[in-house]
Amino acid sequence: MRRSWRLLGLVVLAAVICLAAVTLLRPAVHEAEMAGGTDSTQETKEVQQPKPDTVEGGPQILVLNYHKVSDEFLSLAVAPADFDWQMRYLKEHGYHAITPDELYDAIEGTGTLPDNPVLITFDDGYQDNYDNAYPILKKYGLKGTVFVVTSFLGTRKGYLTWDECREMEKNGMTVASHTVDHKSMTDLTNDQLRAELVESKKKAEAELGHEVKYMAYPTGAYNLHIAQLVREAGYKAAFTIKYGGVSRKSNIYALERVPIFHTEKTNRDFVERIHYTPQFESFGWTKH
Ligand SMILES: [Zn+2]
C-alpha cells in the first residue's frame, strides 16, 4: 500500500515536470520556425492556432509577396506549376483574394472583408506576371496587385508593357508603384526620393487612367522619414517586406507582407508561412 502511494507520488511529480518543460520549451519551438527551422513541424501541429479575432489589433490579413513566376532557378522565381498549386490551395481552403482598396478600407474601419482575405502582390512588374501568373489567377477566380518599376515598362526586356497592365486591370488586377528606378530608397537624397515617388505615380496614373494610391518600397528598405515623403506624395498606403500579417495596428505606410520564394520545398514552405503568420504576430516576435 505504502509503495503504491509512493509510486503515485512519483507519477504526479513526473507529470508536473513534463508539463513545466512543455510550457517552457514552447516559445523555443516558435523561434526555431521563425528562423526557418523545420524540425519542429511535429510539435507545432499541437499548438492551437489563435482565432483571428482574438489577436490583438483585430483580424490578421495575409499579404503575399511574389516576384517572378517562371521556371528560372532563382529564389525570386516561383515555378508556374508551384504557383498553380499555391493558388489552388488558397481557393480550396476558402481564401478570398482582395484588392489594396479593400485592405485599406478594412484598416481604416470603413469597409468589411470576406472570410480569409488574402492580398496577392507581385513586385517589379516582370513579363512573366502577365504570361504565367495572370492566367493562373484567372483560372481560380483570384486577383492580384502588381507593383511596377515605371521606367522599366515598355523599355526593358523581361518587364510588362503598359498595354498588358491595362488589360490586367480590366480583369480585376491592380497596378501600383514600385518607384521609377528601383533604387534602394534609404540611399537617396530628399529630392531623389520625391522624384521616385511623385514621377512614378504620375507616369502610372497617365498610363492607367486612374489615381495610383499604393506603392511598395524597392527591396523593402524604408524608414519613417521616407514613409512621411510617401504620404506627402499622395499615396494612401505603402508595403514593406517586414514579415507578418496586417492588422488595424499596422502602420499604413509600412504594411507587412509574407514573401514567397522558390526553395527546396516551395509549396510546403508556402503552407507553413501562410498558416503561421498570425501566430508569429500574436507572440510579438516579428513585429519590429
Ligand atoms: Zn522590387
GROMACS .gro file of C-alpha atoms and ligand atoms in nm:
model
  289
    1MET     CA    1   0.000   0.000   0.000
    2ARG     CA    2   0.271   0.245   0.104
    3ARG     CA    3   0.471   0.156  -0.209
    4SER     CA    4   0.175   0.228  -0.438
    5TRP     CA    5   0.130   0.573  -0.279
    6ARG     CA    6   0.497   0.642  -0.338
    7LEU     CA    7   0.457   0.528  -0.699
    8LEU     CA    8   0.157   0.756  -0.745
    9GLY     CA    9   0.359   1.043  -0.598
   10LEU     CA   10   0.637   0.982  -0.849
   11VAL     CA   11   0.390   0.971  -1.138
   12VAL     CA   12   0.235   1.303  -1.031
   13LEU     CA   13   0.579   1.460  -0.993
   14ALA     CA   14   0.682   1.335  -1.338
   15ALA     CA   15   0.363   1.477  -1.489
   16VAL     CA   16   0.427   1.818  -1.330
   17ILE     CA   17   0.785   1.823  -1.461
   18CYS     CA   18   0.668   1.728  -1.812
   19LEU     CA   19   0.404   2.000  -1.813
   20ALA     CA   20   0.655   2.261  -1.696
   21ALA     CA   21   0.904   2.150  -1.961
   22VAL     CA   22   0.645   2.169  -2.239
   23THR     CA   23   0.536   2.515  -2.127
   24LEU     CA   24   0.892   2.645  -2.106
   25LEU     CA   25   1.003   2.493  -2.435
   26ARG     CA   26   0.708   2.609  -2.640
   27PRO     CA   27   0.844   2.957  -2.731
   28ALA     CA   28   1.169   2.796  -2.846
   29VAL     CA   29   0.973   2.589  -3.096
   30HIS     CA   30   0.826   2.903  -3.250
   31GLU     CA   31   1.159   3.080  -3.262
   32ALA     CA   32   1.306   2.785  -3.449
   33GLU     CA   33   1.029   2.812  -3.708
   34MET     CA   34   1.076   3.182  -3.746
   35ALA     CA   35   1.443   3.125  -3.815
   36GLY     CA   36   1.342   2.887  -4.091
   37GLY     CA   37   1.389   2.568  -3.888
   38THR     CA   38   1.162   2.287  -3.997
   39ASP     CA   39   1.249   2.016  -3.748
   40SER     CA   40   0.973   2.129  -3.518
   41THR     CA   41   0.679   2.061  -3.753
   42GLN     CA   42   0.553   1.784  -3.528
   43GLU     CA   43   0.544   1.994  -3.213
   44THR     CA   44   0.384   2.295  -3.375
   45LYS     CA   45   0.090   2.091  -3.500
   46GLU     CA   46  -0.017   2.052  -3.138
   47VAL     CA   47  -0.026   2.425  -3.078
   48GLN     CA   48  -0.370   2.571  -3.134
   49GLN     CA   49  -0.396   2.843  -3.396
   50PRO     CA   50  -0.536   3.158  -3.234
   51LYS     CA   51  -0.869   3.262  -3.382
   52PRO     CA   52  -0.807   3.572  -3.596
   53ASP     CA   53  -1.038   3.788  -3.389
   54THR     CA   54  -0.854   3.704  -3.068
   55VAL     CA   55  -0.530   3.856  -3.193
   56GLU     CA   56  -0.460   4.200  -3.054
   57GLY     CA   57  -0.528   4.465  -3.316
   58GLY     CA   58  -0.808   4.271  -3.482
   59PRO     CA   59  -0.802   4.014  -3.759
   60GLN     CA   60  -0.475   3.944  -3.932
   61ILE     CA   61  -0.480   3.991  -4.307
   62LEU     CA   62  -0.243   3.790  -4.519
   63VAL     CA   63  -0.049   3.983  -4.784
   64LEU     CA   64   0.163   3.755  -5.003
   65ASN     CA   65   0.464   3.889  -5.188
   66TYR     CA   66   0.585   3.726  -5.509
   67HIS     CA   67   0.833   3.848  -5.770
   68LYS     CA   68   0.876   3.626  -6.075
   69VAL     CA   69   0.654   3.333  -6.170
   70SER     CA   70   0.879   3.134  -6.402
   71ASP     CA   71   1.091   2.821  -6.423
   72GLU     CA   72   1.416   3.012  -6.373
   73PHE     CA   73   1.638   2.874  -6.099
   74LEU     CA   74   1.620   3.180  -5.874
   75SER     CA   75   1.486   3.221  -5.525
   76LEU     CA   76   1.271   3.508  -5.656
   77ALA     CA   77   1.114   3.283  -5.923
   78VAL     CA   78   0.828   3.057  -5.814
   79ALA     CA   79   0.768   2.795  -6.085
   80PRO     CA   80   0.432   2.826  -6.265
   81ALA     CA   81   0.343   2.470  -6.153
   82ASP     CA   82   0.409   2.566  -5.790
   83PHE     CA   83   0.222   2.893  -5.827
   84ASP     CA   84  -0.074   2.698  -5.968
   85TRP     CA   85  -0.056   2.459  -5.671
   86GLN     CA   86  -0.050   2.754  -5.426
   87MET     CA   87  -0.342   2.936  -5.587
   88ARG     CA   88  -0.545   2.614  -5.590
   89TYR     CA   89  -0.456   2.568  -5.222
   90LEU     CA   90  -0.588   2.917  -5.141
   91LYS     CA   91  -0.907   2.852  -5.337
   92GLU     CA   92  -0.969   2.511  -5.182
   93HIS     CA   93  -0.904   2.642  -4.831
   94GLY     CA   94  -1.160   2.921  -4.853
   95TYR     CA   95  -0.930   3.219  -4.908
   96HIS     CA   96  -1.069   3.520  -5.092
   97ALA     CA   97  -0.840   3.748  -5.291
   98ILE     CA   98  -0.888   4.117  -5.215
   99THR     CA   99  -0.770   4.445  -5.368
  100PRO     CA  100  -0.549   4.701  -5.192
  101ASP     CA  101  -0.855   4.928  -5.175
  102GLU     CA  102  -1.042   4.663  -4.977
  103LEU     CA  103  -0.742   4.618  -4.747
  104TYR     CA  104  -0.712   4.994  -4.696
  105ASP     CA  105  -1.082   5.034  -4.617
  106ALA     CA  106  -1.066   4.748  -4.367
  107ILE     CA  107  -0.767   4.900  -4.187
  108GLU     CA  108  -0.940   5.238  -4.177
  109GLY     CA  109  -1.253   5.074  -4.041
  110THR     CA  110  -1.471   5.183  -4.333
  111GLY     CA  111  -1.508   4.851  -4.511
  112THR     CA  112  -1.559   4.485  -4.446
  113LEU     CA  113  -1.358   4.192  -4.574
  114PRO     CA  114  -1.457   3.845  -4.689
  115ASP     CA  115  -1.355   3.544  -4.478
  116ASN     CA  116  -0.988   3.452  -4.505
  117PRO     CA  117  -0.884   3.756  -4.706
  118VAL     CA  118  -0.556   3.745  -4.894
  119LEU     CA  119  -0.387   4.021  -5.093
  120ILE     CA  120  -0.164   3.863  -5.357
  121THR     CA  121   0.115   4.103  -5.461
  122PHE     CA  122   0.396   4.091  -5.716
  123ASP     CA  123   0.696   4.325  -5.709
  124ASP     CA  124   0.892   4.477  -6.001
  125GLY     CA  125   0.646   4.412  -6.289
  126TYR     CA  126   0.802   4.114  -6.466
  127GLN     CA  127   0.668   3.997  -6.801
  128ASP     CA  128   0.606   3.653  -6.651
  129ASN     CA  129   0.344   3.804  -6.421
  130TYR     CA  130   0.130   3.854  -6.731
  131ASP     CA  131   0.240   3.539  -6.915
  132ASN     CA  132   0.229   3.292  -6.625
  133ALA     CA  133   0.074   3.430  -6.305
  134TYR     CA  134  -0.221   3.617  -6.452
  135PRO     CA  135  -0.376   3.316  -6.638
  136ILE     CA  136  -0.346   3.104  -6.323
  137LEU     CA  137  -0.508   3.373  -6.108
  138LYS     CA  138  -0.792   3.397  -6.361
  139LYS     CA  139  -0.833   3.020  -6.364
  140TYR     CA  140  -0.905   3.020  -5.990
  141GLY     CA  141  -1.108   3.342  -5.987
  142LEU     CA  142  -0.836   3.523  -5.791
  143LYS     CA  143  -0.687   3.868  -5.843
  144GLY     CA  144  -0.350   4.022  -5.769
  145THR     CA  145  -0.167   4.351  -5.737
  146VAL     CA  146   0.149   4.429  -5.934
  147PHE     CA  147   0.392   4.696  -5.811
  148VAL     CA  148   0.573   4.813  -6.125
  149VAL     CA  149   0.902   4.998  -6.174
  150THR     CA  150   0.765   5.262  -6.407
  151SER     CA  151   1.080   5.339  -6.609
  152PHE     CA  152   1.128   4.967  -6.689
  153LEU     CA  153   0.787   4.918  -6.851
  154GLY     CA  154   0.795   4.922  -7.228
  155THR     CA  155   1.169   4.990  -7.228
  156ARG     CA  156   1.334   4.685  -7.073
  157LYS     CA  157   1.308   4.329  -7.193
  158GLY     CA  158   1.151   4.098  -6.937
  159TYR     CA  159   0.914   4.361  -6.797
  160LEU     CA  160   0.545   4.423  -6.856
  161THR     CA  161   0.410   4.671  -7.106
  162TRP     CA  162   0.151   4.931  -7.012
  163ASP     CA  163  -0.094   4.761  -7.253
  164GLU     CA  164  -0.063   4.442  -7.051
  165CYS     CA  165  -0.113   4.639  -6.728
  166ARG     CA  166  -0.430   4.797  -6.866
  167GLU     CA  167  -0.562   4.459  -6.977
  168MET     CA  168  -0.494   4.304  -6.637
  169GLU     CA  169  -0.669   4.593  -6.462
  170LYS     CA  170  -0.978   4.541  -6.677
  171ASN     CA  171  -0.994   4.192  -6.529
  172GLY     CA  172  -0.973   4.284  -6.162
  173MET     CA  173  -0.599   4.317  -6.112
  174THR     CA  174  -0.445   4.632  -5.961
  175VAL     CA  175  -0.127   4.802  -6.082
  176ALA     CA  176   0.061   5.027  -5.841
  177SER     CA  177   0.402   5.191  -5.798
  178HIS     CA  178   0.738   5.039  -5.714
  179THR     CA  179   0.912   5.373  -5.788
  180VAL     CA  180   1.072   5.498  -6.111
  181ASP     CA  181   1.411   5.322  -6.098
  182HIS     CA  182   1.403   5.067  -5.815
  183LYS     CA  183   1.683   5.236  -5.625
  184SER     CA  184   1.716   5.149  -5.258
  185MET     CA  185   1.535   5.443  -5.102
  186THR     CA  186   1.748   5.468  -4.789
  187ASP     CA  187   2.042   5.569  -5.013
  188LEU     CA  188   1.867   5.865  -5.180
  189THR     CA  189   1.853   6.239  -5.112
  190ASN     CA  190   1.521   6.404  -5.037
  191ASP     CA  191   1.495   6.538  -5.392
  192GLN     CA  192   1.566   6.196  -5.537
  193LEU     CA  193   1.313   6.035  -5.305
  194ARG     CA  194   1.044   6.284  -5.404
  195ALA     CA  195   1.120   6.229  -5.772
  196GLU     CA  196   1.098   5.848  -5.737
  197LEU     CA  197   0.765   5.875  -5.558
  198VAL     CA  198   0.598   6.158  -5.748
  199GLU     CA  199   0.718   6.075  -6.101
  200SER     CA  200   0.629   5.705  -6.078
  201LYS     CA  201   0.283   5.795  -5.953
  202LYS     CA  202   0.229   6.048  -6.232
  203LYS     CA  203   0.353   5.812  -6.501
  204ALA     CA  204   0.140   5.520  -6.383
  205GLU     CA  205  -0.166   5.744  -6.349
  206ALA     CA  206  -0.120   5.878  -6.703
  207GLU     CA  207  -0.086   5.526  -6.844
  208LEU     CA  208  -0.359   5.360  -6.638
  209GLY     CA  209  -0.611   5.644  -6.636
  210HIS     CA  210  -0.684   5.644  -6.263
  211GLU     CA  211  -0.531   5.752  -5.933
  212VAL     CA  212  -0.243   5.533  -5.813
  213LYS     CA  213  -0.281   5.511  -5.437
  214TYR     CA  214  -0.034   5.245  -5.329
  215MET     CA  215   0.337   5.174  -5.353
  216ALA     CA  216   0.586   4.911  -5.239
  217TYR     CA  217   0.938   5.002  -5.123
  218PRO     CA  218   1.209   4.861  -5.353
  219THR     CA  219   1.399   4.592  -5.159
  220GLY     CA  220   1.167   4.674  -4.869
  221ALA     CA  221   1.409   4.942  -4.741
  222TYR     CA  222   1.233   5.233  -4.574
  223ASN     CA  223   1.237   5.449  -4.264
  224LEU     CA  224   0.994   5.688  -4.101
  225HIS     CA  225   1.126   5.987  -4.296
  226ILE     CA  226   1.073   5.805  -4.627
  227ALA     CA  227   0.728   5.695  -4.512
  228GLN     CA  228   0.644   6.061  -4.448
  229LEU     CA  229   0.753   6.153  -4.803
  230VAL     CA  230   0.535   5.870  -4.938
  231ARG     CA  231   0.240   6.026  -4.759
  232GLU     CA  232   0.325   6.375  -4.888
  233ALA     CA  233   0.345   6.238  -5.243
  234GLY     CA  234  -0.022   6.144  -5.210
  235TYR     CA  235  -0.010   5.769  -5.158
  236LYS     CA  236  -0.264   5.619  -4.917
  237ALA     CA  237  -0.058   5.318  -4.810
  238ALA     CA  238   0.279   5.151  -4.868
  239PHE     CA  239   0.407   4.795  -4.842
  240THR     CA  240   0.734   4.670  -4.695
  241ILE     CA  241   0.879   4.320  -4.677
  242LYS     CA  242   0.853   4.328  -4.298
  243TYR     CA  243   0.738   3.972  -4.225
  244GLY     CA  244   0.392   3.933  -4.080
  245GLY     CA  245   0.019   3.984  -4.118
  246VAL     CA  246  -0.155   4.320  -4.149
  247SER     CA  247  -0.395   4.433  -3.877
  248ARG     CA  248  -0.557   4.757  -3.774
  249LYS     CA  249  -0.250   4.816  -3.559
  250SER     CA  250  -0.023   4.814  -3.864
  251ASN     CA  251   0.148   5.131  -3.983
  252ILE     CA  252  -0.040   5.216  -4.303
  253TYR     CA  253   0.290   5.331  -4.463
  254ALA     CA  254   0.478   5.017  -4.356
  255LEU     CA  255   0.242   4.728  -4.417
  256GLU     CA  256   0.369   4.377  -4.351
  257ARG     CA  257   0.390   4.106  -4.615
  258VAL     CA  258   0.477   3.738  -4.631
  259PRO     CA  259   0.738   3.675  -4.902
  260ILE     CA  260   0.704   3.352  -5.101
  261PHE     CA  261   1.023   3.216  -5.252
  262HIS     CA  262   1.141   2.925  -5.459
  263THR     CA  263   1.303   2.688  -5.207
  264GLU     CA  264   1.386   2.320  -5.192
  265LYS     CA  265   1.030   2.263  -5.074
  266THR     CA  266   0.848   2.566  -5.211
  267ASN     CA  267   0.491   2.451  -5.154
  268ARG     CA  268   0.547   2.314  -4.804
  269ASP     CA  269   0.715   2.640  -4.705
  270PHE     CA  270   0.422   2.829  -4.858
  271VAL     CA  271   0.172   2.639  -4.643
  272GLU     CA  272   0.378   2.688  -4.328
  273ARG     CA  273   0.419   3.057  -4.393
  274ILE     CA  274   0.054   3.132  -4.456
  275HIS     CA  275  -0.059   2.936  -4.150
  276TYR     CA  276   0.195   3.055  -3.901
  277THR     CA  277   0.193   3.424  -3.986
  278PRO     CA  278  -0.090   3.513  -3.748
  279GLN     CA  279   0.067   3.300  -3.480
  280PHE     CA  280   0.406   3.472  -3.502
  281GLU     CA  281   0.228   3.802  -3.481
  282SER     CA  282   0.032   3.708  -3.174
  283PHE     CA  283   0.355   3.624  -2.991
  284GLY     CA  284   0.503   3.956  -3.094
  285TRP     CA  285   0.820   3.811  -3.244
  286THR     CA  286   0.804   3.956  -3.591
  287LYS     CA  287   0.652   4.292  -3.523
  288HIS     CA  288   0.964   4.508  -3.527
  289ZN      ZN  289   1.150   4.516  -5.618
   0.00000   0.00000   0.00000
